[in-house]
Amino acid sequence: TSTEQTVAMGCSLVPEGRRLFPKLTVEENLLLGAFRAAARPQITRNLAFAFEAFPVLAQRRRQLAGSMSGGQQQMLAIARALMSSPRLLLVDEPVAGMTDVETHQTAELLKEINREKTIMVVEHDMTFVRELGVKVTCLHEGSVLSEGSLDFVSADPRVIEVYLGR
């Protein structure tokens, strides 16, 4: 499957490291996220949602993306992915560079989005994972090591052995 086909099927990625267009404005980055044909009729609605979810983006809509803080850039990366009206949202390290307040806001936003869309999050910040309150799958070398609640996975002897070396 090509990248274009994957996007057309409704899959959107928030990559680790954000991968924004630093010399474009916040708004231009967001509009690039709406490239998927199915998302174009919803640009106005999705842009309004992005600005409501992350008010700082509305305040900085004409600012160059590369001149924002790391946490603000992460918010922009998440909002850009949502501009494509995805059915599946893949998020890699969503709170990297965010303050505690921004992390909490992002957790609340992802929980809200998860009511309508499937989200897969790769994250090492277990405080954030706990706040999401989701099923956790712990992988090791490409295989499922353990899955269940965060408390269950954290207490699994196999996880402790692999990740803590006990």
PDB file of C-alpha atoms in Angstrom:
ATOM      1  CA  THR A   1       0.000   0.000   0.000  1.00  0.00           C
ATOM      2  CA  SER A   2       1.361   3.422  -0.921  1.00  0.00           C
ATOM      3  CA  THR A   3       1.441   6.351   1.475  1.00  0.00           C
ATOM      4  CA  GLU A   4      -1.265   8.066  -0.569  1.00  0.00           C
ATOM      5  CA  GLN A   5      -3.516   4.994  -0.305  1.00  0.00           C
ATOM      6  CA  THR A   6      -2.934   4.747   3.446  1.00  0.00           C
ATOM      7  CA  VAL A   7      -3.889   8.411   3.905  1.00  0.00           C
ATOM      8  CA  ALA A   8      -6.894   8.006   1.594  1.00  0.00           C
ATOM      9  CA  MET A   9      -8.117   5.143   3.800  1.00  0.00           C
ATOM     10  CA  GLY A  10      -8.195   7.562   6.729  1.00  0.00           C
ATOM     11  CA  CYS A  11      -4.920   6.918   8.540  1.00  0.00           C
ATOM     12  CA  SER A  12      -3.020   9.909   9.922  1.00  0.00           C
ATOM     13  CA  LEU A  13       0.333  10.030  11.725  1.00  0.00           C
ATOM     14  CA  VAL A  14       1.767  12.404  14.302  1.00  0.00           C
ATOM     15  CA  PRO A  15       5.434  11.458  13.932  1.00  0.00           C
ATOM     16  CA  GLU A  16       8.035  11.582  16.660  1.00  0.00           C
ATOM     17  CA  GLY A  17       9.980  14.787  16.149  1.00  0.00           C
ATOM     18  CA  ARG A  18       6.914  16.610  14.746  1.00  0.00           C
ATOM     19  CA  ARG A  19       8.204  17.031  11.170  1.00  0.00           C
ATOM     20  CA  LEU A  20       6.531  20.374  10.616  1.00  0.00           C
ATOM     21  CA  PHE A  21       7.295  22.838   7.853  1.00  0.00           C
ATOM     22  CA  PRO A  22       9.218  25.371   9.976  1.00  0.00           C
ATOM     23  CA  LYS A  23       9.176  28.174   7.390  1.00  0.00           C
ATOM     24  CA  LEU A  24       5.415  27.982   6.944  1.00  0.00           C
ATOM     25  CA  THR A  25       2.922  29.526   9.339  1.00  0.00           C
ATOM     26  CA  VAL A  26       0.846  27.596  11.831  1.00  0.00           C
ATOM     27  CA  GLU A  27      -2.200  27.971   9.593  1.00  0.00           C
ATOM     28  CA  GLU A  28      -0.326  26.864   6.477  1.00  0.00           C
ATOM     29  CA  ASN A  29       0.899  23.745   8.295  1.00  0.00           C
ATOM     30  CA  LEU A  30      -2.666  22.986   9.355  1.00  0.00           C
ATOM     31  CA  LEU A  31      -4.014  23.413   5.847  1.00  0.00           C
ATOM     32  CA  LEU A  32      -1.394  20.998   4.515  1.00  0.00           C
ATOM     33  CA  GLY A  33      -2.856  18.433   6.893  1.00  0.00           C
ATOM     34  CA  ALA A  34      -6.166  18.685   5.036  1.00  0.00           C
ATOM     35  CA  PHE A  35      -4.679  17.364   1.793  1.00  0.00           C
ATOM     36  CA  ARG A  36      -6.827  14.202   1.855  1.00  0.00           C
ATOM     37  CA  ALA A  37      -9.744  14.642  -0.554  1.00  0.00           C
ATOM     38  CA  ALA A  38     -12.303  13.472   2.019  1.00  0.00           C
ATOM     39  CA  ALA A  39     -11.061  16.123   4.476  1.00  0.00           C
ATOM     40  CA  ARG A  40     -11.264  19.126   2.169  1.00  0.00           C
ATOM     41  CA  PRO A  41     -15.001  19.795   2.640  1.00  0.00           C
ATOM     42  CA  GLN A  42     -14.405  19.806   6.418  1.00  0.00           C
ATOM     43  CA  ILE A  43     -11.473  22.258   6.459  1.00  0.00           C
ATOM     44  CA  THR A  44     -13.422  25.050   8.167  1.00  0.00           C
ATOM     45  CA  ARG A  45     -14.814  22.725  10.841  1.00  0.00           C
ATOM     46  CA  ASN A  46     -11.469  20.997  11.419  1.00  0.00           C
ATOM     47  CA  LEU A  47      -9.593  24.301  11.595  1.00  0.00           C
ATOM     48  CA  ALA A  48     -12.099  25.585  14.168  1.00  0.00           C
ATOM     49  CA  PHE A  49     -11.643  22.360  16.179  1.00  0.00           C
ATOM     50  CA  ALA A  50      -7.839  22.696  16.056  1.00  0.00           C
ATOM     51  CA  PHE A  51      -8.009  26.270  17.314  1.00  0.00           C
ATOM     52  CA  GLU A  52     -10.522  25.335  20.022  1.00  0.00           C
ATOM     53  CA  ALA A  53      -8.459  22.337  21.141  1.00  0.00           C
ATOM     54  CA  PHE A  54      -5.200  24.309  21.135  1.00  0.00           C
ATOM     55  CA  PRO A  55      -5.998  28.021  21.658  1.00  0.00           C
ATOM     56  CA  VAL A  56      -2.309  28.938  21.408  1.00  0.00           C
ATOM     57  CA  LEU A  57      -2.424  27.870  17.745  1.00  0.00           C
ATOM     58  CA  ALA A  58      -5.223  30.352  17.067  1.00  0.00           C
ATOM     59  CA  GLN A  59      -3.200  33.087  18.748  1.00  0.00           C
ATOM     60  CA  ARG A  60      -0.154  32.183  16.648  1.00  0.00           C
ATOM     61  CA  ARG A  61      -1.857  31.239  13.386  1.00  0.00           C
ATOM     62  CA  ARG A  62       0.355  33.641  11.360  1.00  0.00           C
ATOM     63  CA  GLN A  63       3.578  32.772  13.218  1.00  0.00           C
ATOM     64  CA  LEU A  64       6.211  30.577  11.572  1.00  0.00           C
ATOM     65  CA  ALA A  65       5.976  27.067  12.971  1.00  0.00           C
ATOM     66  CA  GLY A  66       9.735  26.843  13.476  1.00  0.00           C
ATOM     67  CA  SER A  67       9.739  29.806  15.847  1.00  0.00           C
ATOM     68  CA  MET A  68       7.385  28.208  18.405  1.00  0.00           C
ATOM     69  CA  SER A  69       8.350  26.249  21.513  1.00  0.00           C
ATOM     70  CA  GLY A  70       8.688  22.472  21.317  1.00  0.00           C
ATOM     71  CA  GLY A  71       5.394  21.908  23.117  1.00  0.00           C
ATOM     72  CA  GLN A  72       3.564  24.317  20.820  1.00  0.00           C
ATOM     73  CA  GLN A  73       5.068  22.586  17.800  1.00  0.00           C
ATOM     74  CA  GLN A  74       3.854  19.247  19.176  1.00  0.00           C
ATOM     75  CA  MET A  75       0.342  20.674  19.491  1.00  0.00           C
ATOM     76  CA  LEU A  76       0.571  21.832  15.893  1.00  0.00           C
ATOM     77  CA  ALA A  77       1.690  18.374  14.747  1.00  0.00           C
ATOM     78  CA  ILE A  78      -1.319  16.774  16.466  1.00  0.00           C
ATOM     79  CA  ALA A  79      -3.711  19.388  15.071  1.00  0.00           C
ATOM     80  CA  ARG A  80      -2.246  18.971  11.565  1.00  0.00           C
ATOM     81  CA  ALA A  81      -2.892  15.217  11.704  1.00  0.00           C
ATOM     82  CA  LEU A  82      -6.481  15.853  12.767  1.00  0.00           C
ATOM     83  CA  MET A  83      -7.024  18.165   9.793  1.00  0.00           C
ATOM     84  CA  SER A  84      -7.198  15.088   7.555  1.00  0.00           C
ATOM     85  CA  SER A  85     -10.343  13.851   9.363  1.00  0.00           C
ATOM     86  CA  PRO A  86      -8.693  10.505  10.075  1.00  0.00           C
ATOM     87  CA  ARG A  87     -10.471   7.339  11.105  1.00  0.00           C
ATOM     88  CA  LEU A  88      -7.229   6.063  12.672  1.00  0.00           C
ATOM     89  CA  LEU A  89      -4.800   8.414  14.380  1.00  0.00           C
ATOM     90  CA  LEU A  90      -1.276   7.115  15.030  1.00  0.00           C
ATOM     91  CA  VAL A  91       0.595   9.215  17.569  1.00  0.00           C
ATOM     92  CA  ASP A  92       4.282   8.710  18.360  1.00  0.00           C
ATOM     93  CA  GLU A  93       5.484  10.366  21.588  1.00  0.00           C
ATOM     94  CA  PRO A  94       2.670  12.963  21.659  1.00  0.00           C
ATOM     95  CA  VAL A  95       3.810  14.873  24.745  1.00  0.00           C
ATOM     96  CA  ALA A  96       7.508  15.227  23.955  1.00  0.00           C
ATOM     97  CA  GLY A  97       8.569  18.767  24.824  1.00  0.00           C
ATOM     98  CA  MET A  98       5.283  19.696  26.489  1.00  0.00           C
ATOM     99  CA  THR A  99       4.800  21.248  29.906  1.00  0.00           C
ATOM    100  CA  ASP A 100       2.693  19.428  32.518  1.00  0.00           C
ATOM    101  CA  VAL A 101      -0.290  21.644  31.691  1.00  0.00           C
ATOM    102  CA  GLU A 102       0.091  20.992  27.946  1.00  0.00           C
ATOM    103  CA  THR A 103       0.453  17.256  28.640  1.00  0.00           C
ATOM    104  CA  HIS A 104      -2.794  17.222  30.625  1.00  0.00           C
ATOM    105  CA  GLN A 105      -4.610  19.186  27.885  1.00  0.00           C
ATOM    106  CA  THR A 106      -3.316  16.730  25.283  1.00  0.00           C
ATOM    107  CA  ALA A 107      -4.499  13.738  27.341  1.00  0.00           C
ATOM    108  CA  GLU A 108      -7.967  15.273  27.624  1.00  0.00           C
ATOM    109  CA  LEU A 109      -8.039  16.002  23.892  1.00  0.00           C
ATOM    110  CA  LEU A 110      -6.966  12.467  22.937  1.00  0.00           C
ATOM    111  CA  LYS A 111      -9.613  10.981  25.254  1.00  0.00           C
ATOM    112  CA  GLU A 112     -12.236  13.182  23.572  1.00  0.00           C
ATOM    113  CA  ILE A 113     -11.047  12.212  20.092  1.00  0.00           C
ATOM    114  CA  ASN A 114     -10.974   8.541  21.080  1.00  0.00           C
ATOM    115  CA  ARG A 115     -14.736   8.650  21.590  1.00  0.00           C
ATOM    116  CA  GLU A 116     -15.110   8.945  17.793  1.00  0.00           C
ATOM    117  CA  LYS A 117     -11.830   7.688  16.342  1.00  0.00           C
ATOM    118  CA  THR A 118      -9.367   4.906  16.944  1.00  0.00           C
ATOM    119  CA  ILE A 119      -6.070   6.132  18.349  1.00  0.00           C
ATOM    120  CA  MET A 120      -2.816   4.226  18.724  1.00  0.00           C
ATOM    121  CA  VAL A 121      -0.245   5.967  20.937  1.00  0.00           C
ATOM    122  CA  VAL A 122       3.418   5.091  21.351  1.00  0.00           C
ATOM    123  CA  GLU A 123       4.581   6.694  24.577  1.00  0.00           C
ATOM    124  CA  HIS A 124       7.202   6.157  27.262  1.00  0.00           C
ATOM    125  CA  ASP A 125       5.747   8.680  29.728  1.00  0.00           C
ATOM    126  CA  MET A 126       3.726   6.359  31.957  1.00  0.00           C
ATOM    127  CA  THR A 127       2.156   9.271  33.844  1.00  0.00           C
ATOM    128  CA  PHE A 128       0.624  10.380  30.549  1.00  0.00           C
ATOM    129  CA  VAL A 129      -0.441   6.812  29.700  1.00  0.00           C
ATOM    130  CA  ARG A 130      -2.098   6.482  33.108  1.00  0.00           C
ATOM    131  CA  GLU A 131      -3.985   9.739  32.483  1.00  0.00           C
ATOM    132  CA  LEU A 132      -5.306   8.358  29.193  1.00  0.00           C
ATOM    133  CA  GLY A 133      -6.737   5.361  31.059  1.00  0.00           C
ATOM    134  CA  VAL A 134      -6.434   3.070  28.075  1.00  0.00           C
ATOM    135  CA  LYS A 135      -5.467  -0.524  27.367  1.00  0.00           C
ATOM    136  CA  VAL A 136      -1.696  -0.850  27.303  1.00  0.00           C
ATOM    137  CA  THR A 137       0.230  -3.204  25.052  1.00  0.00           C
ATOM    138  CA  CYS A 138       3.895  -3.623  25.890  1.00  0.00           C
ATOM    139  CA  LEU A 139       6.037  -4.741  22.959  1.00  0.00           C
ATOM    140  CA  HIS A 140       9.493  -6.267  22.993  1.00  0.00           C
ATOM    141  CA  GLU A 141      11.427  -6.993  19.806  1.00  0.00           C
ATOM    142  CA  GLY A 142       8.250  -6.829  17.725  1.00  0.00           C
ATOM    143  CA  SER A 143       6.157  -9.188  19.863  1.00  0.00           C
ATOM    144  CA  VAL A 144       3.498  -8.543  22.473  1.00  0.00           C
ATOM    145  CA  LEU A 145       5.092  -8.967  25.877  1.00  0.00           C
ATOM    146  CA  SER A 146       2.066  -8.034  27.982  1.00  0.00           C
ATOM    147  CA  GLU A 147      -1.243  -6.224  27.652  1.00  0.00           C
ATOM    148  CA  GLY A 148      -4.004  -4.939  29.887  1.00  0.00           C
ATOM    149  CA  SER A 149      -4.281  -2.047  32.296  1.00  0.00           C
ATOM    150  CA  LEU A 150      -1.156  -0.024  33.041  1.00  0.00           C
ATOM    151  CA  ASP A 151      -1.098  -1.442  36.565  1.00  0.00           C
ATOM    152  CA  PHE A 152      -1.295  -5.005  35.240  1.00  0.00           C
ATOM    153  CA  VAL A 153       1.424  -4.482  32.640  1.00  0.00           C
ATOM    154  CA  SER A 154       3.668  -2.639  35.108  1.00  0.00           C
ATOM    155  CA  ALA A 155       3.468  -5.566  37.552  1.00  0.00           C
ATOM    156  CA  ASP A 156       3.996  -8.276  34.917  1.00  0.00           C
ATOM    157  CA  PRO A 157       7.239 -10.121  35.793  1.00  0.00           C
ATOM    158  CA  ARG A 158       8.138 -10.398  32.099  1.00  0.00           C
ATOM    159  CA  VAL A 159       7.925  -6.625  31.651  1.00  0.00           C
ATOM    160  CA  ILE A 160       9.964  -6.055  34.811  1.00  0.00           C
ATOM    161  CA  GLU A 161      12.617  -8.502  33.603  1.00  0.00           C
ATOM    162  CA  VAL A 162      12.919  -7.013  30.113  1.00  0.00           C
ATOM    163  CA  TYR A 163      12.700  -3.319  31.010  1.00  0.00           C
ATOM    164  CA  LEU A 164      14.188  -3.198  34.483  1.00  0.00           C
ATOM    165  CA  GLY A 165      16.566  -6.162  34.265  1.00  0.00           C
ATOM    166  CA  ARG A 166      15.517  -7.808  37.506  1.00  0.00           C
TER     167      ARG A 166
END
